[in-house]
Coordinates of C-alpha atoms in Angstrom, one line a residue:
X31 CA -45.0 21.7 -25.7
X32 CA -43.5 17.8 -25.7
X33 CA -46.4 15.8 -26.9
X34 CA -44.7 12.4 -26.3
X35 CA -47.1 10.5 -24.4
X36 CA -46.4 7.6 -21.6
X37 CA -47.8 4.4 -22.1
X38 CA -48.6 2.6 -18.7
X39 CA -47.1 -1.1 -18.8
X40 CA -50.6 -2.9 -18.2
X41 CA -52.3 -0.7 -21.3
X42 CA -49.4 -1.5 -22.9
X43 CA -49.6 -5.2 -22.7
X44 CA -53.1 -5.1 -23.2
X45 CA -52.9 -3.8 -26.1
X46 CA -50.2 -5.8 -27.4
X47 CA -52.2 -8.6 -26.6
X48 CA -55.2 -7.5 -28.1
X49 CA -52.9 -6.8 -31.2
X50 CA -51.9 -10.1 -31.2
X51 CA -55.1 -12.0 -30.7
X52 CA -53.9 -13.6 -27.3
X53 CA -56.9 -15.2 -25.4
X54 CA -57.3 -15.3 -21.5
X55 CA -55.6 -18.7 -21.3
X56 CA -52.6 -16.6 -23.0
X57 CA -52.4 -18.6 -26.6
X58 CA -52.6 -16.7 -29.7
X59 CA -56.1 -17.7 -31.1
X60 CA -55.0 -17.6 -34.6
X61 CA -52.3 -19.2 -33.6
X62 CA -49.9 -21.7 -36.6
X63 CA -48.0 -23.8 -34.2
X64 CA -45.4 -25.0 -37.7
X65 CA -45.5 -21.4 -38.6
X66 CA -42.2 -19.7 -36.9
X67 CA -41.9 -15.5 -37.3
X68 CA -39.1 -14.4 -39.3
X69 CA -37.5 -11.8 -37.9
X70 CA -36.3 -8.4 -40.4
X71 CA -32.7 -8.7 -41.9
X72 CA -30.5 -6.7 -39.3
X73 CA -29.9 -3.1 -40.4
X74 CA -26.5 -2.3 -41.5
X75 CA -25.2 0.7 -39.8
X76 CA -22.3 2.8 -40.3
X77 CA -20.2 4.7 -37.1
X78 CA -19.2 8.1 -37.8
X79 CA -16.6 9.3 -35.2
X80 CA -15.4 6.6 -33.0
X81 CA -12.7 7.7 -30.7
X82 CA -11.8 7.6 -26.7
X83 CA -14.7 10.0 -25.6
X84 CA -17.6 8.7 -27.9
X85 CA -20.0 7.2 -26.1
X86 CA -19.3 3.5 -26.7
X87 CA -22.1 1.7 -24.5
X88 CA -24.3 1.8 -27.5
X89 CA -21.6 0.5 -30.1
X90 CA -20.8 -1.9 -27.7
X91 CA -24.3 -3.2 -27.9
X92 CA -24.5 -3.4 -31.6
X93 CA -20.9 -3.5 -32.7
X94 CA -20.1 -6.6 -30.4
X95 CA -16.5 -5.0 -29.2
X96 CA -15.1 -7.2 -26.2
X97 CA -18.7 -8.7 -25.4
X98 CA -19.1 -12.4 -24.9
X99 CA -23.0 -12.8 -25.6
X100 CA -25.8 -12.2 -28.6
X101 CA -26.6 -9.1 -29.9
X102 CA -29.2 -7.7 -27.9
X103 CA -31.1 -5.6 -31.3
X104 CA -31.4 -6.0 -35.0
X105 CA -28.9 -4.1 -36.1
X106 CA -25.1 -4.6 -37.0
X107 CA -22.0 -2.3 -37.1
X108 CA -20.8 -3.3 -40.5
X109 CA -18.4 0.2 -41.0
X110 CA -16.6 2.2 -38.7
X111 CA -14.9 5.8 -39.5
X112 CA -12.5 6.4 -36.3
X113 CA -12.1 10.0 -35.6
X114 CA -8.0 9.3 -34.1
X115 CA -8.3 11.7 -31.5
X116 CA -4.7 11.0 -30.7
X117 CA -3.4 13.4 -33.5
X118 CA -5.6 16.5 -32.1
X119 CA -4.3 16.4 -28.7
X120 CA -1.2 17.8 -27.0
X121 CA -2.4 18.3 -23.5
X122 CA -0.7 16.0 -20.3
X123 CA -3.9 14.4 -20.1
X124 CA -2.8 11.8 -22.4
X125 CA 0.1 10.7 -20.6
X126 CA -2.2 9.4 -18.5
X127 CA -2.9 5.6 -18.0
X128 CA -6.8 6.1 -18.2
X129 CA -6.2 7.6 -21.4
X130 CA -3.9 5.8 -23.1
X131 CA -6.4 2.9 -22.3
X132 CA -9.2 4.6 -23.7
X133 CA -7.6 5.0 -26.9
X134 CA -6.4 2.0 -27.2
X135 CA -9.8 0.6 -26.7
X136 CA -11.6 2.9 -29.5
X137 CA -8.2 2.6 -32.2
X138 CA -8.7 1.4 -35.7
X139 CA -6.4 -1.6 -34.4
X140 CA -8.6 -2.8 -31.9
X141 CA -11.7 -2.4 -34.0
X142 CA -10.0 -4.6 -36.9
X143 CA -9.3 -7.2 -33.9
X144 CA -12.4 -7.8 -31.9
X145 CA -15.2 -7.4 -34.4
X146 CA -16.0 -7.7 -38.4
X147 CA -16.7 -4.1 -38.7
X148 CA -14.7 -2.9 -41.8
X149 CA -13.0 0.5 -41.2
X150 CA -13.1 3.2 -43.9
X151 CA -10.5 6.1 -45.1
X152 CA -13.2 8.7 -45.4
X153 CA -17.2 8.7 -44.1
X154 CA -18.7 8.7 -47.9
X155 CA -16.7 5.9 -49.0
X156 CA -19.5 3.4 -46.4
X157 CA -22.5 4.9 -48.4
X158 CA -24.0 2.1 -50.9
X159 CA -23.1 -0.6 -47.9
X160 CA -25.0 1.1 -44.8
X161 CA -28.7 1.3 -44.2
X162 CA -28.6 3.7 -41.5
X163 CA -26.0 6.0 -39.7
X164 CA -24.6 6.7 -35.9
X165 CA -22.8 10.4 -35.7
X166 CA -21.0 10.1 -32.3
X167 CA -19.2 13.1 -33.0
X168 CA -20.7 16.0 -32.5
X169 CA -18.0 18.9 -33.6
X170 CA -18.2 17.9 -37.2
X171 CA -22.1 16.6 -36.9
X172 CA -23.5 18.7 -39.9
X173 CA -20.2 18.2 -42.3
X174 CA -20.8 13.9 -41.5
X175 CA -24.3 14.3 -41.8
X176 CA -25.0 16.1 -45.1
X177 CA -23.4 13.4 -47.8
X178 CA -25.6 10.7 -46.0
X179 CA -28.7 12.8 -45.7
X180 CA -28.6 13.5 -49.8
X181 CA -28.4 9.9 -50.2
X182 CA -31.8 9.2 -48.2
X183 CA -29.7 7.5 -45.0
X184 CA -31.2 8.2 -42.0
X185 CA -29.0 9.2 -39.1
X186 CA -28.9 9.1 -35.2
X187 CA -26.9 12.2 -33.7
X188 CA -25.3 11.4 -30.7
X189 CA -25.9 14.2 -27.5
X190 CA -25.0 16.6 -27.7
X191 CA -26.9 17.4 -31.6
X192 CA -24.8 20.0 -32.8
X193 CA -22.3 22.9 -31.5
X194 CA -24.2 25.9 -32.5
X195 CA -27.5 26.5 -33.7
X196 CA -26.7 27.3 -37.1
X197 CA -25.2 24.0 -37.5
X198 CA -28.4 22.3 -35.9
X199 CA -30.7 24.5 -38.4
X200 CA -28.7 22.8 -41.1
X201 CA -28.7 18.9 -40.4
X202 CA -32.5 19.7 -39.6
X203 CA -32.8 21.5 -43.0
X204 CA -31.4 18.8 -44.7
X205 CA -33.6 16.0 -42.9
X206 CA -36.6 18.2 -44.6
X207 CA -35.1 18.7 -47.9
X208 CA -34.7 15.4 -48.2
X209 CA -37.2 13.7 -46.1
X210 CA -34.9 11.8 -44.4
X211 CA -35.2 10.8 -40.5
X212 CA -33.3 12.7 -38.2
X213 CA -32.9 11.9 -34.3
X214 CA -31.0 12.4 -31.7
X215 CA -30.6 12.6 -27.9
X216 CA -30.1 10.9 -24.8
X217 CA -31.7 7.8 -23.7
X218 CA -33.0 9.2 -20.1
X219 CA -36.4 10.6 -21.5
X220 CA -37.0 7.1 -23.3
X221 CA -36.9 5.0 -19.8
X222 CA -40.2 3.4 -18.3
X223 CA -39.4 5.4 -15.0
X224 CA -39.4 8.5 -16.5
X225 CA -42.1 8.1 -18.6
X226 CA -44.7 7.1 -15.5
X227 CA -43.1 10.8 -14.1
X228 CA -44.3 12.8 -17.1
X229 CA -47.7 10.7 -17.1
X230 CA -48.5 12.0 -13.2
X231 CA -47.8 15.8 -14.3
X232 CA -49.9 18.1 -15.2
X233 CA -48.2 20.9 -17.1
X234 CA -51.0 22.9 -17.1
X235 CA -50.7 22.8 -13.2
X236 CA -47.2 22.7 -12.9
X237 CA -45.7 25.8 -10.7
X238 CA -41.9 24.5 -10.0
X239 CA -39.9 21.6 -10.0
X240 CA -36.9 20.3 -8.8
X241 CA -34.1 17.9 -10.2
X242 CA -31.2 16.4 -9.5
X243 CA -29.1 14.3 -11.5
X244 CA -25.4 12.5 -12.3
X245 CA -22.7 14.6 -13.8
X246 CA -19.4 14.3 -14.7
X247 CA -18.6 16.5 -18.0
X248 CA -20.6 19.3 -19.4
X249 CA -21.5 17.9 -23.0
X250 CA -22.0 14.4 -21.9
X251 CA -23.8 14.5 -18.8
X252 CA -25.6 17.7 -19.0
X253 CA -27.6 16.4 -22.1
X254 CA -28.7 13.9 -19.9
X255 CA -30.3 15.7 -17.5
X256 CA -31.9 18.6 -19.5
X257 CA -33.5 15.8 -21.6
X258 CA -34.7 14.5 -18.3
X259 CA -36.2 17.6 -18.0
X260 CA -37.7 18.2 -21.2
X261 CA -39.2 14.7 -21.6
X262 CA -41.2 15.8 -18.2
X263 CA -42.2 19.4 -18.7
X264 CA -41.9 20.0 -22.2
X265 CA -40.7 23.2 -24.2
X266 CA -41.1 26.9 -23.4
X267 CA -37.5 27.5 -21.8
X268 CA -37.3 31.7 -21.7
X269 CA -33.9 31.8 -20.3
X270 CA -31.2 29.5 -18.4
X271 CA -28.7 30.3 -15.7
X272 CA -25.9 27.9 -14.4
X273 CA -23.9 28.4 -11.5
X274 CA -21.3 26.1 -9.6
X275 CA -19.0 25.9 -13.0
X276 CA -17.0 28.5 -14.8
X277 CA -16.1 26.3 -17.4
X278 CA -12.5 25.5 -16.9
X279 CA -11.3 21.8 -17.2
X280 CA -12.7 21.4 -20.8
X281 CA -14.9 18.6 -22.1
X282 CA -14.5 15.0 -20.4
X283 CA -12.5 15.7 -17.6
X284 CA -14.6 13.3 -14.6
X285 CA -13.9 16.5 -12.1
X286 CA -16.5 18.9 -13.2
X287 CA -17.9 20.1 -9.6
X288 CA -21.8 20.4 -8.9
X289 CA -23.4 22.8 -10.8
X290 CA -27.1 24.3 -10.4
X291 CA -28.9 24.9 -13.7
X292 CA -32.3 27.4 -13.2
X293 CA -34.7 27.5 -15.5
X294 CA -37.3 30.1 -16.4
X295 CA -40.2 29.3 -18.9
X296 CA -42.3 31.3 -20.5
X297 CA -46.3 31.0 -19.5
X298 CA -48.6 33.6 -21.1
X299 CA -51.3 35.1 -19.4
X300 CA -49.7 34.1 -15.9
X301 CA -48.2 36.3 -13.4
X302 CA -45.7 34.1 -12.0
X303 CA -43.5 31.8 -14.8
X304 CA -42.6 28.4 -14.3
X305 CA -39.3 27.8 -12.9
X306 CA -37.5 24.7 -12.0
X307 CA -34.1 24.1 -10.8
X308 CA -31.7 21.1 -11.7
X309 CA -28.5 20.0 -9.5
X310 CA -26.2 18.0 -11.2
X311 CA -23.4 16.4 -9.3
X312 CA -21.0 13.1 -9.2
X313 CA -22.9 11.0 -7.0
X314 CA -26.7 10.4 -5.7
X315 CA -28.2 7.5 -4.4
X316 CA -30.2 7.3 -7.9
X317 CA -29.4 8.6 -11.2
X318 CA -32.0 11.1 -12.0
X319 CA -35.0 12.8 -9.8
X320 CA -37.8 14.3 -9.9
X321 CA -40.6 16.5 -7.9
X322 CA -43.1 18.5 -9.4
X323 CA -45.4 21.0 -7.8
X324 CA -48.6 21.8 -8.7
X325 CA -51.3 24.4 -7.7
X326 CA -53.9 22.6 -5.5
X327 CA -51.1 20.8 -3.3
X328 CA -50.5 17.9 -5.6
X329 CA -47.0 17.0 -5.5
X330 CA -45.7 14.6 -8.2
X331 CA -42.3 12.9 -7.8
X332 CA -40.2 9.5 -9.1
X333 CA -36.6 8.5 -10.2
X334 CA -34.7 6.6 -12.0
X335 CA -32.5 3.7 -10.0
X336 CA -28.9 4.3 -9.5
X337 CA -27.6 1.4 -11.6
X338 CA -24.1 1.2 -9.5
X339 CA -23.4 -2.4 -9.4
X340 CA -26.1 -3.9 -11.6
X341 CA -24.9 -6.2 -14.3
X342 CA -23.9 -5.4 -17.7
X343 CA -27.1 -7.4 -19.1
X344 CA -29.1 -6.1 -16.5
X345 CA -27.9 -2.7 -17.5
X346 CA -28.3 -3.5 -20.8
X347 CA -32.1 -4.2 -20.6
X348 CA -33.4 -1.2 -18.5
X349 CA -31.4 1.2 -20.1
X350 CA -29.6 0.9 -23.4
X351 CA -31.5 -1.8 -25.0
X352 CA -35.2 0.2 -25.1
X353 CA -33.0 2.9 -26.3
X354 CA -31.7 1.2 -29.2
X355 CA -35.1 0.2 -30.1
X356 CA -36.3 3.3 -30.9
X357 CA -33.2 4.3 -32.7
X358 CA -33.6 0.9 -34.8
X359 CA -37.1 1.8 -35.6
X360 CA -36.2 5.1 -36.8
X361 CA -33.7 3.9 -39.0
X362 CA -36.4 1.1 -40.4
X363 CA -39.6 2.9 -40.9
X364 CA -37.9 6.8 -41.7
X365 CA -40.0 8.3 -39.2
X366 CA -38.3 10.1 -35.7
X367 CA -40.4 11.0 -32.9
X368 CA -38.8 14.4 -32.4
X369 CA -40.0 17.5 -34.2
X370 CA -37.9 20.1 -35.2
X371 CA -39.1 22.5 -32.7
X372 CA -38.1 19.4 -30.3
X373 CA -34.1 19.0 -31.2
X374 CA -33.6 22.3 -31.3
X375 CA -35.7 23.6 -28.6
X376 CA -33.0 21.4 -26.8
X377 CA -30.0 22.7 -27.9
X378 CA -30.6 26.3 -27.6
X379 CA -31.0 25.6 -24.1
X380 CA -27.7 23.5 -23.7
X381 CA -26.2 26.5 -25.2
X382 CA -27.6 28.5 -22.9
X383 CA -26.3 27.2 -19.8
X384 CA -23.3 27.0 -20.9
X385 CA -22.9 30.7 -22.2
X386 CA -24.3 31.3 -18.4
X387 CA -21.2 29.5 -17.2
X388 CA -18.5 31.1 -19.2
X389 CA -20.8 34.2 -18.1
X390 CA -20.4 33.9 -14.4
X391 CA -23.4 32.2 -14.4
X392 CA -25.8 35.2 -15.3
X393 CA -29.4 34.8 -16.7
X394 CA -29.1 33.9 -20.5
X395 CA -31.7 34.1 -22.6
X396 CA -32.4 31.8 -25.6
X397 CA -32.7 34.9 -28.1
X398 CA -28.9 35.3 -26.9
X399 CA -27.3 32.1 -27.9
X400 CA -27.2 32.6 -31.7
X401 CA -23.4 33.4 -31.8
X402 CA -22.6 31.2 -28.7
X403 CA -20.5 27.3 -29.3
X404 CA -20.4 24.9 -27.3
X405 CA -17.0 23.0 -26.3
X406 CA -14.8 21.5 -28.8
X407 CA -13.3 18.1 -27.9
X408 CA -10.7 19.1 -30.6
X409 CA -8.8 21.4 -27.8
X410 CA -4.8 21.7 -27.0
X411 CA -4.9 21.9 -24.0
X412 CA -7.4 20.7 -20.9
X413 CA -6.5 23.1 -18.4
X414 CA -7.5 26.4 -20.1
X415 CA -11.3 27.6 -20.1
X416 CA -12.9 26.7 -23.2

């Protein structure tokens, strides 16, 4: 089971405050007025496979590309390996506009450009000038990982972690090895609104749930919302079916149509399992929901806010920002607060829906995905089933 815990706001700034020796008139009363904090040296952090789909919101934040304010966290993009998507493609999607923007927004060109980041021939040649590591790239996620993992640098794995589970086993294996941080995942879970949903329920209790959620591609947007899901109800996923999607269009396309993922947990000792169901589709009047039931009546539910049409710092500073945070402390004190069990508890079940979509959406079990890969971006062309 998940042990993350939710901290309530008020306990929270209670105990900050406490932490801090702030007094009821709210001054520090051991406070140097001539003394000013010196904040850490910002962490020098190295992009492994930036390219037109990698998810740039969180380089954006850090590398500064095209943004007209302060950093908004500690750490700096100082080396940038582009993965030039342009030379694995041959499909008509890029003669499109869209994409030949999108590429020309992620090229080595534009990097060189709009920020300081210093762009390197091959990943290893950044080790020995990077504190810590971003692997946006998924395909190739245990080959980037493994030279930077030897050297004691700890990394942050983009969603999805890995494409099978062998390759998963062997970035964690590594991390152990070496004891070296490893994390990775999407940064729903890590929001205050879904945190005060996992503190209401009660697992224990928990009979079924329902969820609904944005989509858009499978291996972006489906992370996002069985993350949502394990940061509520924790581990124990038995088997996985997903209808709605045959698994046509490929990887990024922004046409993938709703899809309906079940899920079936194991519960020892019980006659009925745990089930839950998650609907994924392009547009809800919030970005992520929840509602749990529970035996006895109780019925827990929340969201997250649809954040159409909020500004970018706005954005920013409910999302991406408290996200970062925790990536930055990973990187600074070596410590992740995912297990093992955790990460890939998560990806076996990502690899189960999607074996239950190239399946025609049969039950899939999770002692069934051993063989099973998910979707390469590195495809020829978009319009054959992957």
């Amino acid at each position: 089971m998940n042990n993350r815990t939710s901290i309530p706001r008020r306990l929270f700034i209670g105990a900050a405050s406490a932490a801090f020796g702030i007094t009821a008139s709210g001054k520090l009363s051991n406070a140097q007025p001539d003394k000013k904090l010196t904040p850490p040296s910002p962490l020098r952090v190295g992009v492994l496979g930036y390219g037109p789909y990698s998810h740039y919101h969180f380089e954006r934040a850090i590398l500064g590309i095209g943004e007209r304010r302060q950093f908004k966290t500690n750490m700096h993009i100082s080396h940038v390996w582009v993965d030039d998507y342009r030379k694995n493609y041959t499909g008509k999607i890029w003669s499109s506009g869209r994409a030949a923007k999108l590429i020309a927004r992620r090229s080595p060109e534009y990097i060189l450009k709009n920020s300081d980041a210093q762009l390197v021939k091959n990943p290893e040649d950044m080790i020995g000038s990077v504190d810590a590591v971003m692997i946006i790239d998924f395909d190739i996620s245990a080959r980037l990982a493994e030279p930077f993992l030897i050297e004691g640098i700890p990394i942050y794995v983009n969603r999805p972690f890995a494409p099978t589970m062998s390759d998963g086993r062997k970035i964690m294996d590594m991390s152990e090895s070496t004891s070296t941080a490893v994390f990775t995942g999407s940064l729903v879970p890590w929001i205050f609104d879904t945190r005060k949903i996992k503190a209401a329920v009660d697992r224990d209790k928990l009979f079924a749930f329902y969820a609904d959620g944005l989509n858009a591609s499978f291996c972006r947007y489906v992370p996002h919302g069985l993350e949502f899901i394990y940061s509520i109800v924790g581990s124990g996923v038995r088997r996985v079916r997903l209808t709605g999607w045959n698994g046509s269009n490929g990887y990024a396309p922004s046409t993938l149509p709703p899809i309906v993922i079940e899920l079936e947990y194991t519960a020892p000792g019980e006659a009925h399992p745990l089930r839950g169901t998650l609907l994924l589709r392009e547009k809800f009047p919030h970005d992520w929901w929840f509602r749990g039931y529970h035996t006895g009546g109780l019925l827990v539910e929340g969201g997250v806010p649809n954040h159409d049409g909020v500004s970018l710092d706005t954005g920013d500073d409910h999302w991406r920002v408290p996200f970062l945070n925790i990536i930055e402390n990973v990187f600074r004190t070596n410590k992740s607060p995912e297990t093992r069990d955790d990460i890939l508890h998560k990806l076996a079940t990502l690899l189960a829906a999607h074996k239950s979509a190239m399946e025609e959406g049969r039950w899939v079990g999770l002692n069934e995905i051993e063989n099973h890969r998910l979707p390469t971006v590195i495809i020829e062309k978009w319009n054959e089933k992957i």
